[in-house]
PDB file of C-alpha atoms in Angstrom:
ATOM      1  CA  MET A   1      35.690  -2.207 -15.923  1.00 33.00           C
ATOM      2  CA  THR A   2      35.265  -5.210 -13.679  1.00 36.00           C
ATOM      3  CA  ALA A   3      38.220  -7.009 -12.100  1.00 39.00           C
ATOM      4  CA  GLU A   4      39.418 -10.169 -13.729  1.00 41.00           C
ATOM      5  CA  THR A   5      38.564 -13.143 -11.474  1.00 40.00           C
ATOM      6  CA  LYS A   6      39.574 -16.764 -11.493  1.00 40.00           C
ATOM      7  CA  PRO A   7      38.122 -19.750  -9.576  1.00 41.00           C
ATOM      8  CA  ARG A   8      39.940 -21.615  -6.834  1.00 41.00           C
ATOM      9  CA  ALA A   9      39.623 -25.241  -5.880  1.00 39.00           C
ATOM     10  CA  ASP A  10      37.689 -24.222  -2.781  1.00 42.00           C
ATOM     11  CA  GLY A  11      35.135 -22.260  -4.891  1.00 46.00           C
ATOM     12  CA  GLN A  12      36.210 -18.773  -3.840  1.00 45.00           C
ATOM     13  CA  ARG A  13      36.531 -15.957  -6.373  1.00 46.00           C
ATOM     14  CA  VAL A  14      39.986 -14.515  -6.465  1.00 42.00           C
ATOM     15  CA  ASP A  15      41.063 -11.316  -8.281  1.00 45.00           C
ATOM     16  CA  ALA A  16      43.749 -12.438 -10.733  1.00 44.00           C
ATOM     17  CA  SER A  17      45.204  -8.927 -10.936  1.00 46.00           C
ATOM     18  CA  ALA A  18      45.725  -8.937  -7.134  1.00 43.00           C
ATOM     19  CA  HIS A  19      48.485 -11.505  -7.670  1.00 44.00           C
ATOM     20  CA  ARG A  20      50.675  -9.205  -9.735  1.00 51.00           C
ATOM     21  CA  ALA A  21      53.969  -8.897  -7.946  1.00 52.00           C
ATOM     22  CA  PHE A  22      55.223  -5.479  -6.792  1.00 63.00           C
ATOM     23  CA  ASP A  23      58.718  -4.612  -7.911  1.00 72.00           C
ATOM     24  CA  ARG A  24      59.587  -4.136  -4.260  1.00 82.00           C
ATOM     25  CA  LEU A  25      58.060  -4.890  -0.904  1.00 92.00           C
ATOM     26  CA  PRO A  26      54.807  -2.909  -0.798  1.00 95.00           C
ATOM     27  CA  SER A  27      54.325  -0.188   1.743  1.00 97.00           C
ATOM     28  CA  VAL A  28      51.216  -0.527   3.969  1.00 98.00           C
ATOM     29  CA  VAL A  29      48.980   1.652   6.103  1.00 98.00           C
ATOM     30  CA  HIS A  30      46.769  -0.190   8.604  1.00 98.00           C
ATOM     31  CA  VAL A  31      43.653   1.592   9.874  1.00 98.00           C
ATOM     32  CA  VAL A  32      41.672   0.282  12.818  1.00 98.00           C
ATOM     33  CA  GLU A  33      38.941   1.631  15.013  1.00 97.00           C
ATOM     34  CA  ALA A  34      38.361  -1.629  16.928  1.00 94.00           C
ATOM     35  CA  ALA A  35      41.803  -1.573  18.588  1.00 96.00           C
ATOM     36  CA  LEU A  36      41.049  -4.256  21.129  1.00 94.00           C
ATOM     37  CA  GLY A  37      40.735  -7.977  21.558  1.00 91.00           C
ATOM     38  CA  GLY A  38      41.474 -10.243  18.636  1.00 89.00           C
ATOM     39  CA  SER A  39      41.358  -7.569  15.982  1.00 92.00           C
ATOM     40  CA  GLY A  40      43.805  -5.435  17.936  1.00 94.00           C
ATOM     41  CA  LYS A  41      46.197  -8.353  18.371  1.00 92.00           C
ATOM     42  CA  ALA A  42      46.021  -9.201  14.668  1.00 93.00           C
ATOM     43  CA  VAL A  43      46.784  -5.630  13.588  1.00 96.00           C
ATOM     44  CA  ILE A  44      49.806  -5.391  15.932  1.00 95.00           C
ATOM     45  CA  ALA A  45      51.136  -8.749  14.699  1.00 93.00           C
ATOM     46  CA  LEU A  46      50.708  -7.815  11.043  1.00 94.00           C
ATOM     47  CA  ALA A  47      52.364  -4.445  11.435  1.00 96.00           C
ATOM     48  CA  ALA A  48      55.252  -5.856  13.449  1.00 96.00           C
ATOM     49  CA  GLY A  49      55.879  -8.704  10.969  1.00 94.00           C
ATOM     50  CA  GLN A  50      55.788  -6.413   7.982  1.00 96.00           C
ATOM     51  CA  ALA A  51      58.152  -3.936   9.535  1.00 96.00           C
ATOM     52  CA  ALA A  52      60.518  -6.813  10.390  1.00 96.00           C
ATOM     53  CA  SER A  53      60.517  -7.855   6.744  1.00 95.00           C
ATOM     54  CA  GLY A  54      61.696  -4.411   5.699  1.00 95.00           C
ATOM     55  CA  GLN A  55      58.376  -2.897   4.556  1.00 96.00           C
ATOM     56  CA  ARG A  56      57.354   0.742   5.151  1.00 97.00           C
ATOM     57  CA  VAL A  57      54.476   0.431   7.550  1.00 98.00           C
ATOM     58  CA  ALA A  58      52.161   2.874   9.322  1.00 98.00           C
ATOM     59  CA  LEU A  59      49.328   2.350  11.777  1.00 98.00           C
ATOM     60  CA  LEU A  60      46.391   4.734  12.110  1.00 98.00           C
ATOM     61  CA  TYR A  61      44.351   3.665  15.139  1.00 98.00           C
ATOM     62  CA  SER A  62      41.524   5.005  17.294  1.00 97.00           C
ATOM     63  CA  PRO A  63      42.363   5.424  20.971  1.00 97.00           C
ATOM     64  CA  VAL A  64      38.661   5.540  21.924  1.00 96.00           C
ATOM     65  CA  ARG A  65      38.262   1.764  22.486  1.00 95.00           C
ATOM     66  CA  ALA A  66      41.934   0.712  22.472  1.00 96.00           C
ATOM     67  CA  ASP A  67      42.557  -1.837  25.237  1.00 96.00           C
ATOM     68  CA  SER A  68      45.605  -2.001  27.521  1.00 96.00           C
ATOM     69  CA  ALA A  69      47.256  -4.778  25.531  1.00 94.00           C
ATOM     70  CA  PHE A  70      47.014  -2.746  22.283  1.00 96.00           C
ATOM     71  CA  ARG A  71      48.328   0.435  23.949  1.00 97.00           C
ATOM     72  CA  ALA A  72      51.201  -1.501  25.513  1.00 96.00           C
ATOM     73  CA  ALA A  73      52.302  -2.808  22.090  1.00 96.00           C
ATOM     74  CA  LEU A  74      52.454   0.614  20.391  1.00 97.00           C
ATOM     75  CA  GLN A  75      55.894   1.520  21.717  1.00 96.00           C
ATOM     76  CA  GLY A  76      57.253  -1.754  20.359  1.00 96.00           C
ATOM     77  CA  LEU A  77      55.884  -0.930  16.960  1.00 97.00           C
ATOM     78  CA  THR A  78      57.408   2.502  17.046  1.00 97.00           C
ATOM     79  CA  ASN A  79      60.769   1.038  18.034  1.00 97.00           C
ATOM     80  CA  ALA A  80      60.429  -1.343  15.049  1.00 96.00           C
ATOM     81  CA  GLY A  81      60.044   1.616  12.705  1.00 97.00           C
ATOM     82  CA  VAL A  82      56.248   1.600  12.277  1.00 98.00           C
ATOM     83  CA  ILE A  83      54.760   5.144  12.095  1.00 98.00           C
ATOM     84  CA  VAL A  84      51.957   5.168  14.649  1.00 98.00           C
ATOM     85  CA  HIS A  85      49.308   7.872  14.661  1.00 97.00           C
ATOM     86  CA  ALA A  86      46.080   8.220  16.677  1.00 97.00           C
ATOM     87  CA  CYS A  87      42.843   9.107  14.880  1.00 97.00           C
ATOM     88  CA  PRO A  88      39.739   9.081  17.127  1.00 96.00           C
ATOM     89  CA  MET A  89      36.849   7.124  15.597  1.00 96.00           C
ATOM     90  CA  SER A  90      33.514   6.220  17.072  1.00 94.00           C
ATOM     91  CA  ARG A  91      32.095   2.729  16.930  1.00 91.00           C
ATOM     92  CA  GLY A  92      28.610   3.816  16.068  1.00 88.00           C
ATOM     93  CA  VAL A  93      27.350   6.112  13.321  1.00 89.00           C
ATOM     94  CA  ILE A  94      27.992   9.693  14.471  1.00 93.00           C
ATOM     95  CA  PRO A  95      27.998  11.783  11.300  1.00 94.00           C
ATOM     96  CA  TRP A  96      30.206  14.685  12.354  1.00 94.00           C
ATOM     97  CA  ASP A  97      32.736  12.381  14.036  1.00 95.00           C
ATOM     98  CA  ASP A  98      32.727  10.069  11.014  1.00 96.00           C
ATOM     99  CA  ILE A  99      33.346  12.953   8.596  1.00 96.00           C
ATOM    100  CA  ARG A 100      36.209  14.300  10.668  1.00 97.00           C
ATOM    101  CA  ALA A 101      37.778  10.841  10.969  1.00 97.00           C
ATOM    102  CA  ALA A 102      37.385  10.174   7.233  1.00 97.00           C
ATOM    103  CA  PHE A 103      39.297  13.303   6.315  1.00 97.00           C
ATOM    104  CA  GLN A 104      41.984  12.565   8.892  1.00 97.00           C
ATOM    105  CA  ILE A 105      42.401   9.150   7.297  1.00 97.00           C
ATOM    106  CA  ARG A 106      42.511  10.729   3.820  1.00 97.00           C
ATOM    107  CA  ASP A 107      45.155  13.228   4.812  1.00 97.00           C
ATOM    108  CA  PHE A 108      47.371  10.660   6.577  1.00 97.00           C
ATOM    109  CA  VAL A 109      47.228   8.168   3.687  1.00 97.00           C
ATOM    110  CA  ARG A 110      47.940  10.854   1.087  1.00 96.00           C
ATOM    111  CA  ALA A 111      50.983  11.956   3.052  1.00 97.00           C
ATOM    112  CA  PHE A 112      52.311   8.359   3.499  1.00 97.00           C
ATOM    113  CA  ARG A 113      51.469   7.259  -0.043  1.00 96.00           C
ATOM    114  CA  PRO A 114      51.257   3.509   0.613  1.00 97.00           C
ATOM    115  CA  ASP A 115      50.848   0.781  -1.999  1.00 96.00           C
ATOM    116  CA  ILE A 116      48.276  -0.963   0.171  1.00 97.00           C
ATOM    117  CA  LEU A 117      45.618   0.442   2.482  1.00 98.00           C
ATOM    118  CA  HIS A 118      44.646  -2.356   4.929  1.00 98.00           C
ATOM    119  CA  LEU A 119      41.325  -1.558   6.641  1.00 98.00           C
ATOM    120  CA  HIS A 120      40.370  -3.504   9.739  1.00 97.00           C
ATOM    121  CA  ALA A 121      36.805  -4.011  11.048  1.00 94.00           C
ATOM    122  CA  SER A 122      33.617  -2.251   9.918  1.00 92.00           C
ATOM    123  CA  LYS A 123      34.158   1.410  10.785  1.00 95.00           C
ATOM    124  CA  ALA A 124      37.657   1.747   9.386  1.00 97.00           C
ATOM    125  CA  GLY A 125      36.599  -0.414   6.418  1.00 95.00           C
ATOM    126  CA  MET A 126      33.719   1.907   5.537  1.00 95.00           C
ATOM    127  CA  LEU A 127      35.546   5.204   6.046  1.00 96.00           C
ATOM    128  CA  GLY A 128      38.673   4.101   4.201  1.00 96.00           C
ATOM    129  CA  ARG A 129      36.802   2.727   1.228  1.00 95.00           C
ATOM    130  CA  LEU A 130      34.626   5.830   0.889  1.00 94.00           C
ATOM    131  CA  MET A 131      37.812   7.961   0.773  1.00 95.00           C
ATOM    132  CA  PHE A 132      39.911   5.826  -1.546  1.00 95.00           C
ATOM    133  CA  GLY A 133      37.721   3.123  -3.108  1.00 91.00           C
ATOM    134  CA  LEU A 134      36.837   5.056  -6.279  1.00 90.00           C
ATOM    135  CA  ALA A 135      40.430   6.135  -6.883  1.00 88.00           C
ATOM    136  CA  ARG A 136      41.663   2.512  -6.806  1.00 79.00           C
ATOM    137  CA  SER A 137      44.934   3.785  -5.399  1.00 90.00           C
ATOM    138  CA  PRO A 138      46.241   2.631  -3.033  1.00 95.00           C
ATOM    139  CA  ARG A 139      44.991  -0.898  -3.360  1.00 95.00           C
ATOM    140  CA  ILE A 140      42.441  -1.615  -0.620  1.00 96.00           C
ATOM    141  CA  VAL A 141      42.412  -4.755   1.518  1.00 96.00           C
ATOM    142  CA  TYR A 142      39.413  -4.978   3.833  1.00 96.00           C
ATOM    143  CA  GLN A 143      39.514  -7.367   6.818  1.00 96.00           C
ATOM    144  CA  PRO A 144      36.245  -7.201   8.783  1.00 94.00           C
ATOM    145  CA  HIS A 145      37.373  -9.478  11.673  1.00 93.00           C
ATOM    146  CA  GLY A 146      33.836 -10.852  11.702  1.00 89.00           C
ATOM    147  CA  PHE A 147      31.277  -9.140   9.473  1.00 89.00           C
ATOM    148  CA  SER A 148      28.849  -6.985  11.449  1.00 84.00           C
ATOM    149  CA  PHE A 149      25.864  -8.732   9.857  1.00 85.00           C
ATOM    150  CA  LEU A 150      26.919 -12.012  11.451  1.00 83.00           C
ATOM    151  CA  ARG A 151      26.496 -10.718  15.071  1.00 75.00           C
ATOM    152  CA  ARG A 152      23.482  -8.387  15.014  1.00 69.00           C
ATOM    153  CA  GLY A 153      19.728  -8.817  15.261  1.00 74.00           C
ATOM    154  CA  LYS A 154      17.734  -9.543  12.111  1.00 82.00           C
ATOM    155  CA  VAL A 155      16.954  -5.932  11.162  1.00 85.00           C
ATOM    156  CA  PHE A 156      20.418  -4.591  11.830  1.00 81.00           C
ATOM    157  CA  SER A 157      22.026  -7.611  10.147  1.00 85.00           C
ATOM    158  CA  ALA A 158      20.027  -6.941   7.009  1.00 88.00           C
ATOM    159  CA  VAL A 159      20.971  -3.259   6.959  1.00 89.00           C
ATOM    160  CA  TYR A 160      24.656  -3.971   7.603  1.00 87.00           C
ATOM    161  CA  ARG A 161      24.725  -6.699   4.971  1.00 90.00           C
ATOM    162  CA  VAL A 162      23.284  -4.378   2.305  1.00 92.00           C
ATOM    163  CA  LEU A 163      25.847  -1.724   3.270  1.00 91.00           C
ATOM    164  CA  GLU A 164      28.719  -4.212   3.061  1.00 91.00           C
ATOM    165  CA  VAL A 165      27.609  -5.563  -0.343  1.00 92.00           C
ATOM    166  CA  LEU A 166      27.135  -2.061  -1.747  1.00 93.00           C
ATOM    167  CA  SER A 167      30.652  -0.999  -0.659  1.00 93.00           C
ATOM    168  CA  ALA A 168      32.279  -4.282  -1.784  1.00 93.00           C
ATOM    169  CA  PRO A 169      33.143  -2.921  -5.286  1.00 93.00           C
ATOM    170  CA  LEU A 170      35.361  -0.365  -3.533  1.00 94.00           C
ATOM    171  CA  THR A 171      37.492  -3.226  -2.247  1.00 94.00           C
ATOM    172  CA  ASP A 172      40.405  -4.900  -4.065  1.00 94.00           C
ATOM    173  CA  ALA A 173      40.549  -7.890  -1.711  1.00 93.00           C
ATOM    174  CA  CYS A 174      38.558  -8.996   1.343  1.00 95.00           C
ATOM    175  CA  VAL A 175      40.081 -11.173   4.017  1.00 96.00           C
ATOM    176  CA  ALA A 176      37.904 -13.339   6.280  1.00 95.00           C
ATOM    177  CA  THR A 177      39.446 -14.651   9.497  1.00 92.00           C
ATOM    178  CA  SER A 178      37.830 -18.104   9.271  1.00 90.00           C
ATOM    179  CA  ARG A 179      36.269 -20.465   6.722  1.00 91.00           C
ATOM    180  CA  THR A 180      32.913 -20.072   8.513  1.00 91.00           C
ATOM    181  CA  GLU A 181      33.012 -16.289   8.092  1.00 92.00           C
ATOM    182  CA  ALA A 182      33.937 -16.624   4.414  1.00 93.00           C
ATOM    183  CA  ASN A 183      31.190 -19.140   3.741  1.00 93.00           C
ATOM    184  CA  ALA A 184      28.594 -16.986   5.453  1.00 91.00           C
ATOM    185  CA  ALA A 185      29.632 -13.949   3.428  1.00 92.00           C
ATOM    186  CA  LEU A 186      29.451 -15.851   0.163  1.00 93.00           C
ATOM    187  CA  ALA A 187      26.046 -17.437   0.853  1.00 91.00           C
ATOM    188  CA  GLY A 188      22.550 -16.257  -0.104  1.00 87.00           C
ATOM    189  CA  PRO A 189      21.190 -13.657  -2.436  1.00 88.00           C
ATOM    190  CA  LEU A 190      23.327 -10.912  -0.912  1.00 90.00           C
ATOM    191  CA  ALA A 191      26.603 -12.793  -1.326  1.00 92.00           C
ATOM    192  CA  TRP A 192      29.855 -10.882  -1.140  1.00 92.00           C
ATOM    193  CA  PRO A 193      30.413 -10.008  -4.799  1.00 92.00           C
ATOM    194  CA  THR A 194      34.227  -9.304  -5.021  1.00 89.00           C
ATOM    195  CA  PRO A 195      37.392 -11.296  -4.291  1.00 88.00           C
ATOM    196  CA  LEU A 196      37.382 -12.881  -0.829  1.00 93.00           C
ATOM    197  CA  THR A 197      39.737 -15.327   0.838  1.00 93.00           C
ATOM    198  CA  ALA A 198      40.022 -16.843   4.323  1.00 94.00           C
ATOM    199  CA  ILE A 199      43.208 -16.414   6.329  1.00 92.00           C
ATOM    200  CA  PRO A 200      42.797 -17.658   9.944  1.00 86.00           C
ATOM    201  CA  ASN A 201      44.073 -15.442  12.697  1.00 77.00           C
ATOM    202  CA  ILE A 202      46.936 -16.789  14.799  1.00 67.00           C
ATOM    203  CA  VAL A 203      48.269 -15.918  18.226  1.00 64.00           C
ATOM    204  CA  ALA A 204      51.779 -16.303  19.674  1.00 65.00           C
ATOM    205  CA  MET A 205      51.796 -19.001  22.339  1.00 68.00           C
ATOM    206  CA  PRO A 206      54.388 -18.703  25.147  1.00 70.00           C
ATOM    207  CA  PRO A 207      56.598 -21.780  25.876  1.00 75.00           C
ATOM    208  CA  ALA A 208      54.993 -24.349  28.122  1.00 74.00           C
ATOM    209  CA  ASN A 209      55.723 -23.774  31.816  1.00 76.00           C
ATOM    210  CA  ARG A 210      55.718 -27.087  33.667  1.00 78.00           C
ATOM    211  CA  ALA A 211      55.367 -25.470  37.106  1.00 81.00           C
ATOM    212  CA  ASN A 212      52.380 -23.430  35.985  1.00 78.00           C
ATOM    213  CA  THR A 213      50.845 -26.519  34.342  1.00 77.00           C
ATOM    214  CA  GLN A 214      51.077 -28.427  37.629  1.00 79.00           C
ATOM    215  CA  ARG A 215      49.546 -25.535  39.560  1.00 82.00           C
ATOM    216  CA  ILE A 216      46.558 -25.435  37.169  1.00 76.00           C
ATOM    217  CA  ARG A 217      46.092 -29.231  37.332  1.00 76.00           C
ATOM    218  CA  SER A 218      46.212 -29.080  41.097  1.00 81.00           C
ATOM    219  CA  ALA A 219      43.659 -26.230  41.217  1.00 82.00           C
ATOM    220  CA  TYR A 220      41.142 -27.992  38.953  1.00 79.00           C
ATOM    221  CA  ALA A 221      42.078 -31.599  39.548  1.00 78.00           C
ATOM    222  CA  PRO A 222      41.062 -32.994  36.151  1.00 78.00           C
ATOM    223  CA  ALA A 223      40.880 -36.788  35.945  1.00 78.00           C
ATOM    224  CA  ASP A 224      42.696 -38.747  33.321  1.00 77.00           C
ATOM    225  CA  GLY A 225      40.684 -38.606  30.102  1.00 77.00           C
ATOM    226  CA  ASP A 226      38.882 -35.357  30.920  1.00 79.00           C
ATOM    227  CA  ARG A 227      38.696 -32.844  28.076  1.00 77.00           C
ATOM    228  CA  ILE A 228      39.951 -29.336  28.770  1.00 74.00           C
ATOM    229  CA  ALA A 229      38.752 -26.426  26.704  1.00 74.00           C
ATOM    230  CA  LEU A 230      41.112 -23.426  26.221  1.00 66.00           C
ATOM    231  CA  TYR A 231      39.557 -20.020  25.484  1.00 61.00           C
ATOM    232  CA  LEU A 232      41.721 -17.242  24.074  1.00 54.00           C
TER     233      LEU A 232
END
């Protein structure tokens, strides 16, 4: 049976059944191998915000590539009531490691029994969907944080795109982190075939510090009218 879909004004396909309300705040397990950079920050922010709203939340992360910022935030999540568990995952395809990680994910999710399994980036997305996609329980949200086929060479991009499209039916909802990513996934003969929406990532900005602003202006001495680019 195919999922019921409905069009949106922006042309995206949206699973109508995905909008059914839970009778309570849904419990969530986040799984991430790429626990670094923007994807790591997004996972931490999501888990913290959901825990603050009263949801049952767990985080299954790989320590292999976890950066210092991600590691530093874990204690705060634990203090907020998030269940945090390490599950080593490799970035590349290493069959034995992938099988071991997949069964660890399966065992953890079965024990927690979430309503939603939120899979972040390619590796967690593939392992989690292979374990639970056919069962359709819990509901699966896949957030690639930039599809792999958008940042590889031509051959690898083609391979990754085919793998993503083949595994798409195991996904209840896919979240792109920008309109550009969503449009790229929906374009061409190998367009993403299941519900997809774009929700831009956000970062918390500290309050402006006038003294620090003056120090930066003094160091770089921009003239009035100069444009300054900020990279996060």
